[in-house]
XYZ file of C-alpha atoms in Angstrom:
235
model
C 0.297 14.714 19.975
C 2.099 15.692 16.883
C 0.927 18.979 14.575
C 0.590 15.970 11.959
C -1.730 13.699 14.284
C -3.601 16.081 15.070
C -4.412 16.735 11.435
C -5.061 13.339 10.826
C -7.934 12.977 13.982
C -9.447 15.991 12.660
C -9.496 14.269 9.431
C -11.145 11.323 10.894
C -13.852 13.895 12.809
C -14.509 15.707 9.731
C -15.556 12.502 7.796
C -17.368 11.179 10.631
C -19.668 14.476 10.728
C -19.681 14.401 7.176
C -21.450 10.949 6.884
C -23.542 11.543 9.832
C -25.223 14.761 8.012
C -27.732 12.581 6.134
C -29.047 11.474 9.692
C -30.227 15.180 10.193
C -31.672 15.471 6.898
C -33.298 12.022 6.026
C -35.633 12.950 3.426
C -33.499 15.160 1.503
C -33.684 13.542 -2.486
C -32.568 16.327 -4.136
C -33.513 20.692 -4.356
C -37.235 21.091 -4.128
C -38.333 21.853 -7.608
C -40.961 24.363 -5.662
C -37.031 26.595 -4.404
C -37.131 27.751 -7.953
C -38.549 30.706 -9.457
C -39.137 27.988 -12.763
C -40.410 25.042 -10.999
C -38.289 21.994 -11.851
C -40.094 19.110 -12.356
C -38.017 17.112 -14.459
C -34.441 18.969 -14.929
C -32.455 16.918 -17.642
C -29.437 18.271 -16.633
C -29.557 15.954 -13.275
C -28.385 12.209 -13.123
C -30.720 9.525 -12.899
C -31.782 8.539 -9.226
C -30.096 5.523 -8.362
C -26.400 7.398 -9.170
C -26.745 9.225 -5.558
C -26.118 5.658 -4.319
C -22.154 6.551 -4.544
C -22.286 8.852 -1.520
C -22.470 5.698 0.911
C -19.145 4.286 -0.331
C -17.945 7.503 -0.928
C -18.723 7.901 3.335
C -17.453 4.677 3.923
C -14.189 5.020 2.002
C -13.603 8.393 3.185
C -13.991 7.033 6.546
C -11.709 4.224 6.171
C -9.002 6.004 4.301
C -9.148 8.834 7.595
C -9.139 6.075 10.417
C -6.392 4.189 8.474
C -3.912 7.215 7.912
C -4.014 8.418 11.588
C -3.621 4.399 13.038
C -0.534 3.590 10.431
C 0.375 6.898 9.236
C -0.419 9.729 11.348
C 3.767 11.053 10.806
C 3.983 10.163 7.310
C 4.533 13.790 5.340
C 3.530 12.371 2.287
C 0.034 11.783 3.783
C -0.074 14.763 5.915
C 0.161 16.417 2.800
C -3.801 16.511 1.765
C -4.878 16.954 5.107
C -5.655 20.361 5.009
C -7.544 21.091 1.635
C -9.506 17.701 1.865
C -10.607 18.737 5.710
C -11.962 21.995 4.564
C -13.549 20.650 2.084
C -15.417 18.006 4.875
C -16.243 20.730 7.161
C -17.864 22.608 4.478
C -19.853 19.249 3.241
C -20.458 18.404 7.031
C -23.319 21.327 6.580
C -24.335 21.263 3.282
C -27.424 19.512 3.893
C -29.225 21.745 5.903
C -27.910 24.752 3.938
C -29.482 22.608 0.434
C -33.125 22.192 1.900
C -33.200 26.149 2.095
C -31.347 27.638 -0.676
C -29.966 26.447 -3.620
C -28.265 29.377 -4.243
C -26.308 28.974 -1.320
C -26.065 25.081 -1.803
C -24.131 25.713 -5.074
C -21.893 27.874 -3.450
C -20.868 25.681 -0.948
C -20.614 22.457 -3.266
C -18.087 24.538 -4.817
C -16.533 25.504 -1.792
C -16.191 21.511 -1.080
C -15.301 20.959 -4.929
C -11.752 23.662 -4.797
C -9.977 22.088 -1.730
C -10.707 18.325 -2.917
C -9.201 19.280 -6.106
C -6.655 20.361 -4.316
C -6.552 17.804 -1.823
C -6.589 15.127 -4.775
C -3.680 17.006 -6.703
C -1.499 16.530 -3.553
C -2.379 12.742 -2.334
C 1.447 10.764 -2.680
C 2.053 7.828 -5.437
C 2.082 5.880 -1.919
C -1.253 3.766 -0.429
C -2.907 4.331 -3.822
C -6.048 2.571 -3.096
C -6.376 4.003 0.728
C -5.642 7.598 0.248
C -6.061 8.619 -3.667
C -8.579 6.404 -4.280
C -11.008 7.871 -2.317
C -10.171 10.816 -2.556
C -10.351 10.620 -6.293
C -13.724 9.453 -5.974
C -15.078 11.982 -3.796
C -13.399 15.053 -6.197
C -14.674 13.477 -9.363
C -18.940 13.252 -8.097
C -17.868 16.780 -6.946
C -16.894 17.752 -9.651
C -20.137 16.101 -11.187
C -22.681 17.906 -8.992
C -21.169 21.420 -8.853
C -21.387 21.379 -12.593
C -25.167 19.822 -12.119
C -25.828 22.640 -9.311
C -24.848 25.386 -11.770
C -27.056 24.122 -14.230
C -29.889 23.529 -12.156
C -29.810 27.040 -10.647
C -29.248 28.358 -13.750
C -32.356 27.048 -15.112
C -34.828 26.996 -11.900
C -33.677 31.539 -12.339
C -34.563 31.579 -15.938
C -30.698 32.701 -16.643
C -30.240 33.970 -19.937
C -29.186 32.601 -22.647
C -30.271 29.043 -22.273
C -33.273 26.814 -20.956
C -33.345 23.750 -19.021
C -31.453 22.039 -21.736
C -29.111 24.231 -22.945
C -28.233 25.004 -19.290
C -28.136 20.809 -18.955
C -25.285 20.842 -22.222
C -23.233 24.012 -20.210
C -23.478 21.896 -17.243
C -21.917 18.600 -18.925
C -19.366 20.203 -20.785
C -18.417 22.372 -17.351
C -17.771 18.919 -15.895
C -15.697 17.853 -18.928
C -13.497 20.770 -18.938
C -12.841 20.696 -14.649
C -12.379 16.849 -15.436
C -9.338 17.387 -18.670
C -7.647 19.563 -16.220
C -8.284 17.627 -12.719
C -6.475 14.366 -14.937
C -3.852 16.162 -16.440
C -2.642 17.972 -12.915
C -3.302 14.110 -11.210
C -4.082 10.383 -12.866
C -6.629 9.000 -11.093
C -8.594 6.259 -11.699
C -11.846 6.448 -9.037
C -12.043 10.108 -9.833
C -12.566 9.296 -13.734
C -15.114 6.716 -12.790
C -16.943 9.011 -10.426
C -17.711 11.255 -13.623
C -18.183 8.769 -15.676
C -20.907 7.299 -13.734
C -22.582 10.792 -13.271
C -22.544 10.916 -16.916
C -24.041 7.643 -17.463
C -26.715 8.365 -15.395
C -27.724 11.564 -17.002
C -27.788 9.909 -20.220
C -29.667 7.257 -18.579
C -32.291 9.943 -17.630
C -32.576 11.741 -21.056
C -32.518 8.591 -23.332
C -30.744 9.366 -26.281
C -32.025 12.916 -26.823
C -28.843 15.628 -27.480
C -27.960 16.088 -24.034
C -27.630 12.393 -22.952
C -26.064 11.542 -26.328
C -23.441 14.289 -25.211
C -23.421 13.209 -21.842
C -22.584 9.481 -23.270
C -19.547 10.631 -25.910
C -18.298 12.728 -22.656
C -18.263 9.709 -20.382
C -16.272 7.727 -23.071
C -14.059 10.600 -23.659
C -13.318 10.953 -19.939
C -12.606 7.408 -19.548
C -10.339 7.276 -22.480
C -8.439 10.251 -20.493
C -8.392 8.276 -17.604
C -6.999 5.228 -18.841
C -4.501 7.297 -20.944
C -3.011 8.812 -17.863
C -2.860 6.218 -16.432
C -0.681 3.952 -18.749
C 2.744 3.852 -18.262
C 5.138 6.328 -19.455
């Protein structure tokens, strides 16, 4: 078995384990708002509940996109090319589960830790198989992207971080996610990765109403999707 095959199995593995992980932590809807020093009852920096609903066709995708690229293209450079980054990025989510239920502190680190290589995975995903390899790819970077922002904020705020509360940590947060986003669609147009943060954005305004962070949250989502679109239009 070729170096590049056996990339692509472990590929496959890795988003195998990752999906399995909610099996071994069924319950899990979120940080305890009893982890924090400031209980968190009602955070408004976090997206509305039904918006976690992307991380079972983000699993399935994932899956697909792996079993697919080591059947049809386990030699092809141009896939072997995100292999790496986006499988460290898998093993590291493979165990973030357990690792949330215990310590947010240490959650947030490793959501960031899976947030770096899928950037980097996503920045080096070919023109080629669009909607089998970028796609989800794309998607899985841009809710990333999403909750390592919302992690930040929620740690932030559960510590009592100076200089902001709950919702000035909940504005930081959103317009963290904006900035990783302008940058993430300049470096590589991709479609499911703008929706990804669009939706999270949605959903927080969804959650706040239209108070000043879900009015933000709203105006970012729109902005990101007009970024989206506009990199994607032909030149």
């Amino acid at each position: 078995m070729s170096p590049m095959t056996l990339r692509a199995a472990f590929v496959l593995i890795l988003s195998l384990a990752f999906a399995a992980s909610p099996l071994f932590v069924p319950d899990f809807g979120g940080y305890d708002p009893m982890q924090f020093p400031v209980p968190l009852e009602n955070p408004p920096v976090q997206p509305a509940g039904y918006a976690f609903a992307i991380w079972g066709l983000i699993y399935l995708w994932l899956i697909a996109s792996a079993a697919f690229g080591l059947w049809k293209r386990g030699h092809d450079v141009a896939w072997d090319a995100p292999r790496i980054p986006l499988g460290l990025s898998l093993a590291v989510g493979a165990i973030w589960l357990p690792v949330a239920v215990v310590s947010p502190i240490w959650a947030t680190v490793l959501i960031w830790a899976m947030l770096i290589p899928a950037l980097w995975a996503l920045a080096r995903t070919p023109q080629q198989d669009l909607w089998l390899l970028r796609a989800p790819i794309g998607l899985y970077a841009g809710w990333l992207t999403a909750a390592s922002s919302v992690s930040i904020g929620l740690v932030a705020s559960g510590w009592d971080i100076p200089p902001f509360g709950p919702s000035g940590w909940a504005v930081a947060a959103v317009l963290l996610a904006l900035m990783l986003a302008s940058i993430m669609l300049r470096v590589r147009a991709s479609l499911l990765y703008g929706l990804a943060l669009v939706w999270a954005l949605v959903a927080v305004t969804v959650r706040n109403g239209f108070d000043f962070v879900g009015i933000l949250a709203l105006v970012g989502a729109v902005l990101i999707l007009g970024l989206t679109l506009r990199r994607l239009r032909p030149a």
